[in-house]
GROMACS .gro file of C-alpha atoms in nm:
model
  194
    1MET     CA    1   4.884  -2.289   3.921
    2LYS     CA    2   4.763  -2.429   3.580
    3ARG     CA    3   4.423  -2.480   3.733
    4ARG     CA    4   4.392  -2.115   3.863
    5HIS     CA    5   4.518  -1.991   3.519
    6PHE     CA    6   4.239  -2.146   3.348
    7ALA     CA    7   3.997  -2.058   3.577
    8LEU     CA    8   4.099  -1.690   3.521
    9LEU     CA    9   4.094  -1.731   3.156
   10ALA     CA   10   3.734  -1.903   3.153
   11LEU     CA   11   3.635  -1.616   3.367
   12THR     CA   12   3.744  -1.345   3.133
   13LEU     CA   13   3.611  -1.516   2.840
   14PHE     CA   14   3.273  -1.606   2.940
   15ALA     CA   15   3.164  -1.368   3.262
   16PRO     CA   16   3.186  -1.023   3.356
   17LEU     CA   17   3.480  -0.950   3.536
   18THR     CA   18   3.404  -0.837   3.912
   19ALA     CA   19   3.583  -0.841   4.237
   20ALA     CA   20   3.404  -1.141   4.384
   21SER     CA   21   3.443  -1.339   4.076
   22VAL     CA   22   3.785  -1.265   4.100
   23SER     CA   23   3.884  -1.341   4.454
   24HIS     CA   24   3.645  -1.659   4.439
   25ALA     CA   25   3.862  -1.786   4.112
   26CYS     CA   26   4.192  -1.732   4.283
   27ASP     CA   27   4.101  -1.824   4.600
   28GLY     CA   28   4.221  -1.492   4.739
   29ALA     CA   29   4.567  -1.535   4.590
   30ALA     CA   30   4.549  -1.268   4.329
   31PRO     CA   31   4.747  -0.947   4.419
   32ALA     CA   32   4.549  -0.653   4.515
   33GLY     CA   33   4.489  -0.384   4.274
   34LYS     CA   34   4.538  -0.600   3.947
   35TYR     CA   35   4.184  -0.656   3.912
   36GLN     CA   36   3.924  -0.365   3.968
   37ALA     CA   37   3.546  -0.461   3.976
   38ALA     CA   38   3.331  -0.326   3.685
   39ALA     CA   39   3.134  -0.017   3.816
   40PRO     CA   40   2.780  -0.049   3.736
   41SER     CA   41   2.648   0.168   3.432
   42TYR     CA   42   2.353   0.394   3.522
   43GLN     CA   43   2.129   0.462   3.227
   44PRO     CA   44   1.911   0.755   3.298
   45ASN     CA   45   1.681   0.679   2.991
   46TYR     CA   46   1.660   0.342   3.053
   47GLN     CA   47   1.261   0.194   3.007
   48PRO     CA   48   1.238  -0.142   3.168
   49ASN     CA   49   1.054  -0.409   2.978
   50TYR     CA   50   0.727  -0.484   3.165
   51ARG     CA   51   0.614  -0.763   2.938
   52PRO     CA   52   0.564  -1.062   3.173
   53ARG     CA   53   0.817  -1.344   3.115
   54TYR     CA   54   0.537  -1.608   3.061
   55GLU     CA   55   0.394  -1.403   2.746
   56ALA     CA   56   0.719  -1.442   2.551
   57GLN     CA   57   0.782  -1.811   2.635
   58HIS     CA   58   0.405  -1.907   2.574
   59ALA     CA   59   0.372  -1.692   2.264
   60PRO     CA   60   0.176  -1.895   1.991
   61ARG     CA   61   0.418  -2.049   1.748
   62TRP     CA   62   0.155  -2.090   1.463
   63GLN     CA   63  -0.008  -1.855   1.232
   64ALA     CA   64  -0.354  -1.845   1.122
   65PRO     CA   65  -0.395  -1.968   0.765
   66GLN     CA   66  -0.395  -1.686   0.512
   67PRO     CA   67  -0.661  -1.681   0.255
   68ALA     CA   68  -0.532  -1.784  -0.089
   69ARG     CA   69  -0.502  -1.530  -0.356
   70GLN     CA   70  -0.766  -1.623  -0.608
   71ALA     CA   71  -0.726  -1.504  -0.958
   72PRO     CA   72  -0.981  -1.264  -1.104
   73PRO     CA   73  -1.283  -1.416  -1.245
   74THR     CA   74  -1.289  -1.459  -1.648
   75ILE     CA   75  -1.563  -1.296  -1.834
   76ASP     CA   76  -1.610  -1.350  -2.194
   77ALA     CA   77  -1.683  -1.051  -2.434
   78GLY     CA   78  -2.051  -1.058  -2.602
   79VAL     CA   79  -2.195  -1.310  -2.346
   80GLY     CA   80  -2.476  -1.208  -2.084
   81TYR     CA   81  -2.384  -1.240  -1.691
   82GLN     CA   82  -2.615  -1.170  -1.384
   83LEU     CA   83  -2.495  -1.054  -1.056
   84GLY     CA   84  -2.651  -1.140  -0.755
   85GLY     CA   85  -2.654  -0.922  -0.417
   86GLY     CA   86  -2.826  -0.634  -0.270
   87GLY     CA   87  -2.824  -0.256  -0.238
   88PHE     CA   88  -2.784  -0.190  -0.593
   89GLY     CA   89  -3.077   0.059  -0.609
   90PHE     CA   90  -3.419   0.053  -0.739
   91GLU     CA   91  -3.345   0.293  -1.033
   92SER     CA   92  -3.138   0.145  -1.320
   93GLY     CA   93  -2.785   0.223  -1.339
   94ARG     CA   94  -2.506   0.142  -1.554
   95VAL     CA   95  -2.249  -0.153  -1.585
   96THR     CA   96  -1.933  -0.047  -1.755
   97ILE     CA   97  -1.609  -0.229  -1.840
   98ASP     CA   98  -1.255  -0.071  -1.811
   99VAL     CA   99  -1.009  -0.195  -2.062
  100SER     CA  100  -0.696  -0.074  -2.050
  101GLY     CA  101  -0.814   0.282  -2.004
  102LEU     CA  102  -1.097   0.250  -2.268
  103GLU     CA  103  -1.428   0.242  -2.070
  104LEU     CA  104  -1.730   0.057  -2.279
  105ASP     CA  105  -2.098   0.048  -2.168
  106CYS     CA  106  -2.253  -0.293  -2.132
  107ASN     CA  107  -2.609  -0.351  -2.209
  108VAL     CA  108  -2.818  -0.368  -1.896
  109VAL     CA  109  -3.096  -0.617  -1.954
  110ASN     CA  110  -3.233  -0.615  -1.626
  111TRP     CA  111  -3.185  -0.407  -1.313
  112SER     CA  112  -3.322  -0.467  -0.933
  113ASN     CA  113  -3.209  -0.390  -0.615
  114ASP     CA  114  -3.136  -0.774  -0.551
  115SER     CA  115  -2.960  -0.864  -0.893
  116ILE     CA  116  -2.815  -0.716  -1.226
  117ALA     CA  117  -2.833  -0.870  -1.575
  118PHE     CA  118  -2.611  -0.750  -1.832
  119GLU     CA  119  -2.416  -0.812  -2.152
  120VAL     CA  120  -2.059  -0.750  -2.219
  121PRO     CA  121  -1.986  -0.584  -2.530
  122SER     CA  122  -1.875  -0.787  -2.796
  123MET     CA  123  -1.484  -0.711  -2.906
  124LYS     CA  124  -1.177  -0.887  -3.040
  125LEU     CA  125  -0.869  -0.911  -2.816
  126ARG     CA  126  -0.530  -1.107  -2.884
  127ARG     CA  127  -0.519  -1.243  -2.519
  128GLU     CA  128  -0.687  -1.225  -2.201
  129THR     CA  129  -0.667  -0.877  -2.080
  130HIS     CA  130  -0.709  -0.719  -1.715
  131ALA     CA  131  -1.002  -0.530  -1.691
  132THR     CA  132  -1.216  -0.368  -1.427
  133LEU     CA  133  -1.625  -0.408  -1.426
  134ASP     CA  134  -1.780  -0.112  -1.253
  135ILE     CA  135  -2.119  -0.088  -1.137
  136VAL     CA  136  -2.249   0.251  -1.146
  137ARG     CA  137  -2.551   0.316  -0.943
  138ALA     CA  138  -2.826   0.566  -1.093
  139ASP     CA  139  -2.704   0.873  -0.908
  140GLY     CA  140  -2.372   0.817  -1.060
  141SER     CA  141  -2.180   0.656  -0.734
  142ILE     CA  142  -1.965   0.345  -0.801
  143TYR     CA  143  -2.145   0.053  -0.616
  144LYS     CA  144  -1.846  -0.154  -0.672
  145SER     CA  145  -1.537  -0.231  -0.907
  146ILE     CA  146  -1.475  -0.585  -0.967
  147PRO     CA  147  -1.137  -0.679  -1.137
  148VAL     CA  148  -1.184  -0.953  -1.410
  149GLN     CA  149  -0.994  -1.123  -1.690
  150LEU     CA  150  -1.164  -1.047  -2.005
  151ARG     CA  151  -1.136  -1.288  -2.269
  152GLY     CA  152  -1.257  -1.162  -2.619
  153ILE     CA  153  -1.336  -1.300  -2.970
  154ALA     CA  154  -0.987  -1.452  -3.069
  155ILE     CA  155  -0.855  -1.264  -3.353
  156GLU     CA  156  -0.765  -1.502  -3.629
  157PRO     CA  157  -0.557  -1.368  -3.927
  158GLU     CA  158  -0.733  -1.421  -4.276
  159PRO     CA  159  -0.538  -1.680  -4.481
  160ILE     CA  160  -0.352  -1.523  -4.789
  161ALA     CA  161  -0.414  -1.711  -5.094
  162ILE     CA  162  -0.174  -1.682  -5.363
  163GLN     CA  163  -0.334  -1.713  -5.713
  164PRO     CA  164  -0.097  -1.822  -5.983
  165THR     CA  165  -0.092  -1.555  -6.265
  166THR     CA  166  -0.100  -1.632  -6.609
  167PHE     CA  167   0.031  -1.398  -6.864
  168GLU     CA  168  -0.159  -1.359  -7.198
  169THR     CA  169   0.017  -1.227  -7.493
  170THR     CA  170  -0.163  -1.066  -7.794
  171SER     CA  171   0.029  -1.012  -8.107
  172VAL     CA  172  -0.009  -0.679  -8.288
  173ASP     CA  173   0.006  -0.664  -8.671
  174THR     CA  174   0.220  -0.344  -8.738
  175GLY     CA  175   0.177  -0.358  -9.093
  176ALA     CA  176  -0.187  -0.305  -9.118
  177LEU     CA  177  -0.127  -0.007  -8.896
  178ALA     CA  178   0.147   0.116  -9.093
  179THR     CA  179  -0.074   0.110  -9.412
  180ASP     CA  180  -0.391   0.298  -9.226
  181SER     CA  181  -0.478   0.628  -9.406
  182PHE     CA  182  -0.439   0.802  -9.070
  183PHE     CA  183  -0.065   0.731  -9.046
  184ALA     CA  184   0.001   0.756  -9.420
  185GLU     CA  185  -0.029   1.121  -9.411
  186THR     CA  186   0.256   1.294  -9.299
  187ALA     CA  187   0.310   1.667  -9.179
  188PRO     CA  188   0.583   1.856  -9.317
  189PRO     CA  189   0.867   1.895  -9.075
  190ALA     CA  190   0.856   2.205  -8.870
  191PRO     CA  191   1.126   2.480  -8.949
  192LEU     CA  192   1.410   2.480  -8.728
  193ALA     CA  193   1.429   2.797  -8.502
  194GLU     CA  194   1.731   2.985  -8.543
   0.00000   0.00000   0.00000
C-alpha cells in the first residue's frame, strides 16, 4: 500500500497525469472515476518550430574575436602631417579641424589624389581635447571625418613675482611755506549772508 501511494505522489509531482499512467501506477487498483485523463489542448495558431534538432545541438559555442576599440589618434597643434590614401581629388581642397564646435582651417601644403600634406594650426589648450579632422574636396563634399585627440601647446601660468615695496618719506618744511609771499597776503573775510 505504501508503495502504491509513493508511486501516485511521484506521478503527480513529476509527470503529467493521464489515464494510462494512473492505471499503470496503481496496477488497476484505483477506483474508477477518481482520476481523469488530461484532455489534449488544441491551439489553432500553433506554429511548429521547423528548425532541425541537430542545428540547436551543434551550434558553435565560440564567437569570432571582436575588433578592439582603438583610441583615436593623437595629433599636436602646430605640427605638419601627411595623409596617404586615394580618391582625394586632383584639385586642392581644404582640411579643417573642429574643436568643440569651432572649425579651424589647416594650412594645406600639398594636395594630390594620393596624399595630402597639411599643418594643424597652433593653439593653446589646457588638456587633450576631442576633435574631428575633416577632409573636404574641392567641390565642398566631405571626403572623410576622422575623430582625433588634439594636444595643444600647454598653457602654463606666468609666475607672479612679488616685489618688496619700500616707502620713501620726504619731509616738508612748513615754516618756509608759511613765510612765502603768496601765503602772506590774506584776503579780507567775505561778508556773511543774512
